[in-house]
Coordinates of N, CA and C in Angstrom, one line a residue:
M1 N -1.8 -19.6 -5.2 CA -2.1 -18.1 -5.0 C -1.6 -17.4 -3.8
A2 N -2.1 -18.1 -2.7 CA -1.8 -17.4 -1.4 C -0.3 -17.5 -1.2
R3 N 0.4 -18.5 -1.7 CA 1.9 -18.6 -1.4 C 2.6 -17.4 -2.4
H4 N 2.0 -17.2 -3.5 CA 2.6 -15.9 -4.2 C 2.3 -14.7 -3.5
L5 N 1.2 -14.6 -2.9 CA 0.9 -13.2 -2.2 C 1.9 -13.3 -1.0
A6 N 2.1 -14.3 -0.4 CA 2.9 -14.3 0.8 C 4.4 -13.9 0.4
M7 N 4.8 -14.5 -0.9 CA 6.3 -14.0 -1.0 C 6.3 -12.7 -1.6
A8 N 5.3 -12.1 -2.1 CA 5.2 -10.8 -2.4 C 5.2 -9.8 -1.4
S9 N 4.6 -10.1 -0.3 CA 4.7 -9.4 0.9 C 6.2 -9.7 1.7
Q10 N 6.7 -10.6 1.5 CA 8.0 -10.8 2.1 C 9.2 -10.1 1.3
L11 N 8.9 -9.9 0.1 CA 10.0 -9.3 -1.0 C 9.8 -7.9 -1.4
I12 N 8.6 -7.3 -0.9 CA 8.2 -5.9 -1.5 C 9.4 -5.0 -1.1
D13 N 10.0 -5.2 0.0 CA 11.1 -4.2 0.3 C 12.4 -4.5 0.0
E14 N 12.6 -5.8 -0.1 CA 14.0 -6.3 -0.5 C 14.2 -6.4 -2.0
D15 N 13.3 -6.7 -2.7 CA 13.3 -7.0 -4.1 C 11.9 -6.7 -4.9
P16 N 11.6 -5.5 -5.0 CA 10.2 -5.0 -5.6 C 9.9 -5.7 -6.9
E17 N 10.9 -5.9 -7.5 CA 10.7 -6.5 -9.0 C 10.3 -7.9 -8.9
L18 N 10.7 -8.7 -8.0 CA 10.4 -10.0 -7.9 C 9.0 -10.3 -7.0
A19 N 8.8 -9.3 -6.3 CA 7.7 -9.2 -5.7 C 6.5 -8.9 -6.6
H20 N 6.6 -8.1 -7.4 CA 5.7 -7.8 -8.6 C 5.5 -9.1 -9.4
K21 N 6.5 -9.8 -9.7 CA 6.3 -11.1 -10.4 C 5.5 -12.0 -9.7
H22 N 5.6 -12.1 -8.4 CA 4.8 -13.0 -7.5 C 3.3 -12.5 -7.7
A23 N 3.1 -11.2 -7.5 CA 1.8 -10.8 -7.5 C 1.2 -10.9 -8.9
L24 N 2.0 -10.8 -10.0 CA 1.3 -11.0 -11.3 C 0.9 -12.6 -11.3
A25 N 1.8 -13.6 -10.9 CA 1.4 -14.9 -11.0 C 0.2 -15.3 -10.0
A26 N -0.2 -14.4 -8.9 CA -1.3 -14.6 -8.1 C -2.4 -14.1 -8.9
S27 N -2.3 -13.1 -9.6 CA -3.4 -12.4 -10.5 C -3.8 -13.5 -11.5
R28 N -2.9 -14.1 -12.2 CA -3.4 -15.1 -13.2 C -4.2 -16.2 -12.7
R29 N -4.1 -16.4 -11.4 CA -4.8 -17.6 -10.6 C -6.0 -17.1 -10.2
A30 N -6.2 -15.8 -9.5 CA -7.3 -15.3 -8.9 C -7.5 -13.8 -8.9
G31 N -7.7 -13.5 -10.3 CA -7.7 -12.1 -10.6 C -9.0 -11.3 -10.3
R32 N -10.0 -12.1 -9.6 CA -11.1 -11.4 -9.3 C -11.3 -11.2 -7.6
I33 N -10.1 -11.6 -6.9 CA -10.1 -11.5 -5.5 C -9.4 -10.1 -5.2
A34 N -10.1 -9.2 -4.2 CA -9.8 -8.0 -3.9 C -8.2 -8.0 -3.5
I35 N -7.9 -8.8 -2.5 CA -6.4 -8.7 -2.1 C -5.5 -9.0 -3.3
V36 N -5.8 -9.8 -4.2 CA -4.9 -10.1 -5.2 C -4.6 -8.8 -6.0
R37 N -5.6 -8.1 -6.5 CA -5.6 -6.8 -7.1 C -4.8 -5.7 -6.3
E38 N -5.3 -5.8 -5.0 CA -4.5 -4.8 -4.1 C -3.0 -5.1 -4.2
T39 N -2.5 -6.2 -3.9 CA -1.2 -6.6 -4.0 C -0.4 -6.3 -5.2
L40 N -1.2 -6.5 -6.4 CA -0.5 -6.3 -7.8 C -0.3 -4.7 -7.9
G41 N -1.4 -3.8 -7.3 CA -1.3 -2.4 -7.4 C -0.2 -1.9 -6.5
I42 N 0.1 -2.5 -5.2 CA 1.1 -2.0 -4.5 C 2.5 -2.4 -5.1
T43 N 2.7 -3.5 -5.6 CA 3.9 -4.0 -6.2 C 4.2 -3.2 -7.5
A44 N 3.3 -2.8 -8.1 CA 3.4 -2.0 -9.4 C 3.9 -0.6 -9.0
Y45 N 3.2 0.1 -7.9 CA 3.7 1.3 -7.3 C 5.1 1.2 -7.0
A46 N 5.5 0.1 -6.2 CA 6.8 0.1 -5.8 C 7.9 -0.1 -6.9
I47 N 7.5 -0.5 -8.1 CA 8.6 -0.4 -9.3 C 8.3 0.8 -10.1
G48 N 7.4 1.4 -9.8 CA 7.3 2.8 -10.5 C 6.4 2.7 -11.8
D49 N 5.6 1.6 -11.6 CA 4.5 1.5 -12.9 C 3.2 2.1 -12.3
F50 N 3.1 3.5 -12.5 CA 2.1 4.2 -11.8 C 0.7 3.9 -12.4
A51 N 0.8 3.8 -13.9 CA -0.3 3.5 -14.7 C -1.0 2.0 -14.2
L52 N -0.3 1.0 -14.2 CA -0.7 -0.2 -13.7 C -1.3 0.0 -12.3
A53 N -0.5 0.6 -11.3 CA -0.9 0.9 -10.0 C -2.2 1.4 -9.9
L54 N -2.5 2.4 -10.7 CA -3.8 3.2 -10.7 C -4.9 2.2 -11.1
R55 N -4.7 1.4 -12.2 CA -5.7 0.6 -12.6 C -6.0 -0.5 -11.6
E56 N -5.0 -1.2 -11.0 CA -5.2 -2.3 -10.1 C -5.8 -1.7 -8.6
L57 N -5.5 -0.6 -8.4 CA -5.9 -0.1 -6.9 C -7.4 0.5 -7.2
R58 N -7.7 0.9 -8.4 CA -9.1 1.3 -8.6 C -10.1 0.1 -8.7
T59 N -9.4 -1.0 -9.3 CA -10.2 -2.1 -9.2 C -10.3 -2.8 -7.8
Y60 N -9.3 -2.8 -7.0 CA -9.3 -3.4 -5.8 C -10.5 -2.4 -4.9
R61 N -10.6 -1.1 -5.1 CA -11.4 -0.3 -4.4 C -13.0 -0.6 -4.8
R62 N -13.0 -0.8 -6.1 CA -14.4 -1.2 -6.7 C -14.9 -2.5 -6.1
I63 N -14.0 -3.6 -6.2 CA -14.4 -4.9 -5.4 C -14.7 -4.9 -3.9
S64 N -13.8 -4.2 -3.4 CA -13.8 -4.2 -1.8 C -14.7 -3.2 -1.2
G65 N -14.8 -2.1 -1.9 CA -15.4 -0.9 -1.3 C -14.7 -0.2 -0.3
K66 N -13.5 -0.3 -0.2 CA -12.5 0.2 0.8 C -11.8 1.5 0.0
D67 N -11.4 2.3 1.0 CA -10.6 3.5 0.4 C -9.2 3.5 1.3
D68 N -8.8 2.3 1.6 CA -7.5 2.2 2.5 C -6.2 2.4 1.7
Q69 N -6.3 2.3 0.2 CA -5.1 2.7 -0.6 C -5.3 3.9 -1.3
I70 N -6.2 4.8 -0.7 CA -6.2 6.2 -1.4 C -4.9 7.0 -1.6
A71 N -4.1 6.9 -0.5 CA -2.9 7.7 -0.7 C -2.1 7.2 -1.8
L72 N -1.9 5.9 -2.2 CA -1.2 5.5 -3.3 C -1.9 5.7 -4.5
M73 N -3.1 5.8 -4.6 CA -3.7 6.3 -5.7 C -3.5 7.6 -6.0
V74 N -3.5 8.5 -5.1 CA -3.2 9.9 -5.2 C -1.6 10.1 -5.7
D75 N -0.7 9.4 -5.1 CA 0.6 9.4 -5.4 C 0.8 8.7 -7.0
S76 N -0.1 7.8 -7.3 CA 0.1 7.3 -8.5 C -0.3 8.2 -9.6
E77 N -1.4 8.8 -9.4 CA -1.9 10.2 -10.3 C -0.8 11.1 -10.4
R78 N 0.0 11.5 -9.3 CA 1.0 12.3 -9.3 C 2.2 11.6 -10.3
G79 N 2.3 10.3 -10.1 CA 3.5 9.6 -10.9 C 3.3 9.7 -12.4
V80 N 1.9 9.7 -12.8 CA 1.6 10.0 -14.3 C 1.4 11.3 -14.7
G81 N 1.8 12.2 -13.8 CA 1.9 13.6 -14.2 C 0.5 14.3 -14.2
R82 N -0.3 13.8 -13.2 CA -1.7 14.6 -13.2 C -1.9 15.0 -11.8
A83 N -1.3 16.0 -11.2 CA -1.4 16.5 -9.9 C -2.8 16.9 -9.7
D84 N -3.6 17.6 -10.6 CA -5.0 18.0 -10.5 C -5.9 16.9 -10.2
R85 N -5.7 15.7 -10.9 CA -6.5 14.5 -10.8 C -6.3 14.1 -9.4
A86 N -4.9 14.0 -8.9 CA -4.4 13.6 -7.7 C -5.2 14.3 -6.4
L87 N -5.3 15.6 -6.7 CA -6.0 16.5 -5.5 C -7.5 16.0 -5.6
E88 N -8.1 15.9 -6.7 CA -9.4 15.5 -6.9 C -9.8 14.2 -6.3
A89 N -9.0 13.2 -6.5 CA -9.1 11.9 -5.7 C -9.0 12.0 -4.4
G90 N -8.1 12.9 -3.7 CA -7.9 12.9 -2.4 C -9.1 13.6 -1.9
R91 N -9.7 14.6 -2.5 CA -10.9 15.4 -1.9 C -12.2 14.5 -2.1
A92 N -12.1 13.4 -2.7 CA -13.4 12.8 -3.1 C -13.7 11.8 -1.9
V93 N -12.8 11.6 -1.1 CA -13.1 10.6 0.0 C -13.3 11.4 1.4
D94 N -14.0 10.7 2.4 CA -14.4 11.3 3.6 C -13.2 10.9 4.5
R95 N -12.3 12.0 4.9 CA -11.1 11.7 5.6 C -11.3 11.3 7.1
A96 N -12.6 11.9 7.7 CA -12.9 11.4 8.8 C -13.2 10.0 9.0
A97 N -13.6 9.3 8.0 CA -13.9 7.9 8.1 C -12.7 6.9 7.8
L98 N -11.6 7.5 7.5 CA -10.4 6.7 7.2 C -9.6 6.4 8.6
P99 N -9.0 5.3 8.6 CA -8.1 4.8 9.8 C -6.9 6.0 9.7
T100 N -6.5 6.1 11.0 CA -5.4 7.3 11.1 C -4.3 7.2 10.1
P101 N -3.5 5.9 10.1 CA -2.5 5.9 9.2 C -2.8 6.3 7.9
V102 N -4.0 5.8 7.4 CA -4.5 6.1 6.1 C -4.4 7.7 5.8
R103 N -5.2 8.4 6.7 CA -5.5 9.7 6.7 C -4.1 10.5 6.8
V104 N -3.2 10.0 7.6 CA -1.9 10.7 7.5 C -1.0 10.5 6.2
A105 N -1.1 9.3 5.6 CA -0.6 9.0 4.4 C -1.1 9.9 3.2
L106 N -2.5 10.1 3.4 CA -3.3 10.9 2.4 C -2.9 12.4 2.6
A107 N -2.7 12.9 3.6 CA -2.2 14.2 4.0 C -1.0 14.5 3.2
I108 N 0.1 13.4 3.3 CA 1.4 13.6 2.8 C 1.4 13.6 1.3
A109 N 0.4 12.7 0.8 CA 0.2 12.6 -0.7 C -0.3 13.9 -1.2
M110 N -1.2 14.5 -0.5 CA -2.0 15.6 -1.0 C -0.9 16.8 -1.0
S111 N -0.1 16.8 0.2 CA 0.9 17.9 0.1 C 1.8 17.8 -1.0
G112 N 2.2 16.6 -1.4 CA 3.1 16.5 -2.6 C 2.4 16.9 -3.9
A113 N 1.1 16.7 -3.9 CA 0.4 17.1 -5.2 C 0.3 18.6 -5.3
R114 N 0.3 19.3 -4.1 CA 0.4 20.7 -4.0 C 1.7 21.2 -4.4
L115 N 2.9 20.6 -4.0 CA 4.2 21.0 -4.3 C 4.3 20.8 -5.8
D116 N 3.7 19.7 -6.4 CA 3.8 19.5 -7.8 C 3.2 20.9 -8.6
Q117 N 2.2 21.4 -8.1 CA 1.5 22.5 -8.6 C 2.1 23.8 -8.3
G118 N 3.4 23.8 -7.6 CA 4.0 25.0 -7.2 C 3.3 25.8 -6.2
E119 N 2.5 25.0 -5.1 CA 1.8 25.7 -4.1 C 2.4 25.3 -2.8
P120 N 3.6 25.6 -2.5 CA 4.0 25.3 -1.1 C 3.2 25.7 0.0
E121 N 2.8 26.8 0.2 CA 1.8 27.2 1.3 C 0.6 26.2 1.5
L122 N 0.0 25.9 0.2 CA -1.1 25.1 0.5 C -0.5 23.7 0.8
A123 N 0.6 23.3 0.4 CA 1.3 22.0 0.7 C 1.5 21.9 2.3
L124 N 1.9 23.0 2.8 CA 2.0 23.1 4.3 C 0.7 22.8 5.1
G125 N -0.3 23.5 4.4 CA -1.6 23.5 5.0 C -2.3 22.0 5.0
E126 N -2.0 21.2 3.9 CA -2.4 20.0 3.9 C -1.9 19.1 5.1
L127 N -0.8 19.3 5.5 CA 0.0 18.6 6.6 C -0.5 19.1 8.0
Q128 N -1.3 20.1 8.1 CA -1.7 20.7 9.4 C -2.8 20.0 9.9
I129 N -2.6 18.7 10.3 CA -3.5 17.9 11.0 C -3.5 17.5 12.5
P130 N -4.4 17.0 13.2 CA -4.2 16.8 14.5 C -2.9 15.8 14.9
E131 N -2.6 14.9 13.8 CA -1.5 13.9 14.2 C -0.3 14.7 14.2
L132 N -0.1 15.8 13.7 CA 1.2 16.4 13.6 C 1.5 17.2 15.1
D133 N 1.9 16.1 16.0 CA 2.1 16.5 17.2 C 3.6 16.2 17.5
P134 N 4.5 17.2 17.8 CA 5.8 16.8 18.1 C 6.2 16.2 19.3
N135 N 5.3 16.0 20.1 CA 5.5 15.5 21.5 C 5.0 14.1 21.5
R136 N 4.4 13.6 20.5 CA 4.0 12.1 20.5 C 4.4 11.5 19.3
A137 N 4.8 10.3 19.5 CA 5.3 9.6 18.3 C 4.5 8.1 17.9
F138 N 3.9 8.1 16.8 CA 3.3 6.9 16.5 C 3.8 6.2 15.1
E139 N 3.5 5.3 14.6 CA 4.0 4.7 13.4 C 4.1 5.6 12.2
W140 N 3.2 6.6 12.1 CA 3.0 7.5 11.0 C 3.9 8.9 11.3
S141 N 4.4 9.1 12.5 CA 4.9 10.3 13.0 C 6.1 10.6 12.0
P142 N 7.2 9.6 12.0 CA 8.5 10.1 11.2 C 8.2 10.5 9.8
A143 N 7.4 9.9 9.1 CA 7.0 10.3 7.6 C 6.4 11.7 7.7
L144 N 5.3 11.9 8.6 CA 4.5 13.1 8.6 C 5.6 14.3 9.0
F145 N 6.3 14.0 10.1 CA 7.3 15.1 10.5 C 8.4 15.4 9.4
G146 N 8.8 14.3 8.7 CA 9.7 14.8 7.6 C 9.1 15.4 6.4
A147 N 7.9 15.0 6.1 CA 7.2 15.9 5.1 C 7.0 17.4 5.4
H148 N 6.7 17.5 6.7 CA 6.5 18.8 7.2 C 7.8 19.7 7.1
A149 N 8.9 19.0 7.6 CA 10.3 19.7 7.5 C 10.6 20.1 6.1
A150 N 10.3 18.9 5.2 CA 10.7 19.2 3.7 C 9.9 20.5 3.1
V151 N 8.6 20.7 3.5 CA 7.9 21.8 2.9 C 8.3 23.1 3.5
L152 N 8.7 23.0 4.8 CA 9.2 24.3 5.6 C 10.4 24.7 4.9
E153 N 11.4 23.8 4.4 CA 12.7 24.1 4.0 C 12.3 24.6 2.5
D154 N 11.4 24.2 1.8 CA 11.2 24.8 0.4 C 10.6 26.3 0.7
L155 N 9.9 26.5 1.8 CA 9.4 27.9 2.0 C 10.4 28.7 2.7
G156 N 11.7 28.3 2.8 CA 12.7 29.0 3.5 C 12.6 29.3 4.9
R157 N 11.8 28.5 5.5 CA 11.8 28.5 7.0 C 12.8 27.6 7.6
D158 N 14.1 27.7 7.6 CA 15.1 26.7 7.8 C 15.1 26.3 9.2
E159 N 14.7 27.3 10.2 CA 14.9 27.0 11.6 C 13.8 25.9 12.0
E160 N 12.5 26.3 11.5 CA 11.5 25.3 11.7 C 11.6 24.1 11.1
A161 N 12.3 24.1 9.9 CA 12.5 22.9 9.2 C 13.5 22.0 10.0
A162 N 14.5 22.5 10.6 CA 15.4 21.8 11.3 C 14.8 21.1 12.6
F163 N 13.9 22.0 13.1 CA 13.2 21.4 14.4 C 12.4 20.2 13.9
W164 N 11.7 20.1 12.9 CA 10.9 19.1 12.5 C 11.6 17.9 12.0
A165 N 12.7 18.2 11.4 CA 13.5 17.2 10.8 C 14.1 16.4 12.1
T166 N 14.5 17.0 13.2 CA 15.0 16.6 14.5 C 14.0 15.7 15.0
R167 N 12.7 16.2 15.1 CA 11.7 15.4 15.7 C 11.4 14.2 14.9
A168 N 11.6 14.1 13.5 CA 11.4 13.0 12.6 C 12.4 11.8 13.2
E169 N 13.8 12.3 13.3 CA 14.8 11.4 13.8 C 14.5 11.0 15.1
V170 N 14.1 11.7 15.9 CA 13.7 11.3 17.4 C 12.6 10.2 17.5
A171 N 11.7 10.5 16.7 CA 10.4 9.7 16.5 C 10.9 8.3 16.0
S172 N 11.7 8.2 14.9 CA 12.2 7.0 14.4 C 13.0 6.2 15.4
E173 N 13.8 6.8 16.1 CA 14.6 6.2 17.0 C 13.7 5.7 18.2
A174 N 12.9 6.5 18.8 CA 11.8 5.9 19.7 C 11.2 4.7 19.3
L175 N 10.8 4.8 18.1 CA 9.8 3.6 17.6 C 10.8 2.4 17.0
G176 N 12.0 2.6 17.2 CA 12.9 1.5 16.6 C 13.0 1.1 15.1
M177 N 12.7 2.2 14.5 CA 12.6 2.2 12.9 C 14.0 2.5 12.3
N178 N 15.0 2.6 13.1 CA 16.4 2.9 12.7 C 17.2 1.6 12.8
D179 N 16.5 0.4 13.4 CA 17.3 -0.7 13.6 C 17.6 -1.5 12.6
D180 N 18.7 -2.3 12.4 CA 18.9 -3.0 11.2 C 18.0 -4.2 11.3
D181 N 17.4 -4.6 10.1 CA 16.6 -5.8 10.0 C 17.5 -6.8 9.3
E182 N 17.9 -7.9 10.3 CA 18.7 -8.9 9.7 C 18.0 -10.2 9.4
D183 N 16.6 -10.1 9.3 CA 15.9 -11.3 9.0 C 16.2 -11.7 7.6
E184 N 16.5 -13.1 7.4 CA 16.8 -13.4 6.0 C 15.5 -14.0 5.5
I185 N 15.3 -13.8 4.0 CA 14.1 -14.3 3.3 C 14.7 -15.4 2.3
F186 N 13.8 -16.5 2.5 CA 14.3 -17.4 1.7 C 13.2 -17.8 0.6
V187 N 13.5 -18.1 -0.7 CA 12.5 -18.1 -1.8 C 12.6 -19.6 -2.2
E188 N 11.4 -20.2 -2.3 CA 11.4 -21.4 -2.6 C 11.5 -21.6 -4.1
D189 N 12.4 -22.3 -4.8 CA 12.6 -22.4 -6.0 C 11.5 -23.0 -6.8
G190 N 10.6 -23.8 -6.1 CA 9.4 -24.3 -6.8 C 8.2 -23.5 -7.1
L191 N 8.6 -22.2 -6.4 CA 7.4 -21.0 -6.8 C 7.7 -20.4 -8.0
I192 N 9.1 -20.2 -8.3 CA 9.3 -19.3 -9.4 C 10.0 -20.0 -10.6
E193 N 10.4 -21.2 -10.5 CA 10.9 -22.1 -11.6 C 10.0 -21.9 -12.8
G194 N 10.4 -21.5 -13.9 CA 9.6 -21.5 -15.2 C 8.4 -20.5 -14.9
E195 N 8.2 -19.9 -13.8 CA 6.9 -19.3 -13.5 C 6.7 -18.0 -14.4
F196 N 8.0 -17.3 -14.6 CA 8.0 -16.0 -15.1 C 8.8 -16.0 -16.5
D197 N 9.1 -17.1 -17.1 CA 9.8 -17.1 -18.3 C 9.1 -16.7 -19.6
D198 N 9.6 -16.0 -20.4 CA 9.0 -15.5 -21.7 C 7.7 -14.8 -21.4
E199 N 7.5 -14.1 -20.5 CA 6.2 -13.2 -20.3 C 6.2 -11.9 -21.0
P200 N 5.3 -11.7 -21.9 CA 5.4 -10.5 -22.7 C 5.2 -9.3 -21.8
A201 N 5.7 -8.1 -22.2 CA 5.3 -7.0 -21.4 C 4.1 -6.6 -22.0
V202 N 3.2 -6.0 -21.2 CA 2.0 -5.5 -21.6 C 1.8 -4.0 -21.2
E203 N 1.3 -3.2 -22.2 CA 1.2 -1.8 -21.9 C 0.0 -1.5 -21.1
T204 N 0.0 -0.7 -20.1 CA -1.4 -0.5 -19.3 C -1.7 0.9 -19.2
P205 N -2.1 1.7 -20.4 CA -2.3 3.0 -20.2 C -3.6 3.3 -19.4
V206 N -3.4 4.6 -18.7 CA -4.7 4.9 -18.0 C -5.6 5.7 -18.7
T207 N -6.8 5.5 -18.8 CA -7.8 6.2 -19.5 C -8.8 6.7 -18.5
D208 N -9.5 7.7 -19.1 CA -10.5 8.3 -17.9 C -11.7 7.3 -17.8
D209 N -12.0 6.2 -18.7 CA -13.0 5.5 -18.6 C -12.6 4.3 -17.6
D210 N -11.2 4.1 -17.6 CA -10.6 3.0 -16.9 C -11.4 1.8 -16.7
P211 N -11.7 1.0 -17.7 CA -12.6 -0.2 -17.6 C -11.9 -1.3 -16.6
A212 N -10.6 -1.2 -16.3 CA -9.9 -2.0 -15.3 C -10.3 -3.5 -15.5
E213 N -9.9 -4.0 -16.8 CA -10.3 -5.4 -17.0 C -9.6 -6.3 -16.1
A214 N -9.9 -7.4 -15.6 CA -9.3 -8.2 -14.7 C -8.4 -9.1 -15.6
P215 N -7.1 -9.4 -14.8 CA -6.0 -10.0 -15.7 C -6.7 -11.6 -16.0
V216 N -6.0 -12.2 -17.0 CA -6.4 -13.4 -17.4 C -6.6 -14.4 -16.1
V217 N -7.6 -15.1 -16.1 CA -7.8 -16.1 -14.9 C -7.9 -17.4 -15.4
D218 N -7.2 -18.2 -14.8 CA -7.3 -19.7 -15.2 C -8.6 -20.2 -14.9
D219 N -9.4 -20.6 -16.0 CA -10.8 -21.1 -15.7 C -10.8 -22.4 -14.9
E220 N -9.9 -23.2 -15.0 CA -9.8 -24.4 -14.1 C -9.6 -24.0 -12.6
S221 N -8.8 -23.1 -12.4 CA -8.5 -22.8 -11.0 C -9.6 -22.1 -10.3
T222 N -10.4 -21.4 -11.1 CA -11.6 -20.6 -10.5 C -12.7 -21.4 -10.4
S223 N -12.9 -22.5 -11.2 CA -14.0 -23.3 -11.2 C -14.0 -24.4 -10.3
E224 N -12.9 -24.5 -9.5 CA -12.9 -25.7 -8.6 C -14.0 -25.5 -7.4
E225 N -14.5 -26.6 -7.2 CA -15.6 -26.6 -6.1 C -15.0 -26.3 -4.7
P226 N -15.6 -25.8 -3.8 CA -15.0 -25.6 -2.6 C -15.1 -26.8 -1.8
T227 N -13.9 -27.2 -0.9 CA -13.9 -28.3 -0.2 C -14.9 -28.4 0.9
E228 N -15.4 -29.3 1.4 CA -16.1 -29.4 2.6 C -15.6 -29.1 3.7
D229 N -16.4 -28.4 4.5 CA -15.7 -28.0 6.0 C -15.5 -29.4 6.7
A230 N -14.2 -29.3 7.4 CA -14.0 -30.4 8.2 C -14.8 -30.5 9.5
P231 N -15.1 -31.7 9.8 CA -16.2 -31.9 10.8 C -15.6 -31.1 12.2
A232 N -16.7 -30.5 13.0 CA -16.1 -29.9 14.2 C -15.7 -30.9 15.3
A233 N -14.9 -30.6 16.1 CA -14.4 -31.4 17.1 C -15.6 -31.7 18.1
E234 N -15.6 -32.9 18.6 CA -16.6 -33.3 19.4 C -16.4 -32.6 20.7
E235 N -17.5 -32.3 21.3 CA -17.4 -31.6 22.6 C -17.2 -32.5 23.8
P236 N -16.2 -32.3 24.7 CA -16.0 -33.3 25.7 C -17.2 -33.6 26.7
G237 N -17.5 -34.6 27.1 CA -18.4 -35.0 27.9 C -18.3 -34.5 29.3
E238 N -19.5 -34.5 30.1 CA -19.5 -33.7 31.3 C -18.5 -34.3 32.2
D239 N -18.2 -35.7 32.0 CA -17.3 -36.4 33.0 C -15.8 -36.2 32.5
A240 N -15.6 -35.5 31.4 CA -14.2 -35.3 31.1 C -13.6 -34.6 32.0
P241 N -12.3 -34.8 32.4 CA -11.4 -33.9 33.2 C -11.4 -32.6 32.6
K242 N -11.3 -31.5 33.3 CA -11.1 -30.2 32.8 C -9.7 -29.8 32.9
E243 N -9.0 -29.3 31.7 CA -7.7 -28.9 31.6 C -7.5 -27.5 32.3
D244 N -6.3 -27.3 33.1 CA -5.9 -26.1 33.6 C -5.9 -25.0 32.4
S245 N -6.4 -23.8 32.5 CA -6.3 -22.8 31.6 C -5.0 -22.1 31.7

């Protein structure tokens, strides 16, 4: 299961379809583990299966008690054509309690939902957060500045839009986000050989009740007894020489 999760993480940007297959394979082995449902939701979002993404991310939140994927949930509601539900989901969380990157991502998603409803002024207001500082660049700054520029352009405020678009580019360059990533990813054949053959497609509609049933879990794999912890290493005696730190 862990190896499938690792491959999903490695492949999510290069080959989201294959990453999703790895996430599905992990869910068949450990469908009741929060990170498995989170990974499956993220890969479903990456391939545009927003109904499945919603189901899995809701289940992840229920298992973990965390709201760190709320932005993807809001965007997934938009993806299934429910901008009103997206705004409700975003307003239901305490933004002050969210980590800064999550709070920024939520602001961008909420702004998009406002645009879906034809409310560009309110969309701009969603982005008016303390992190919108043109003089400081963090990991979230390029996306936030770019979203701000796009809304300003929709409002016909071209000069301001050009300024923020420039700030987005400067922030990306300052953070090294424009560098080419030449890392190679090697996929072990043993992980995927025969793993994904003849898998039936499953419809995953989203309902208001959203029972979020867990994927089929291999009983044998989930019933294994945990291995005993390895014995702790013996403490060195008082006479043992101390190593330099």
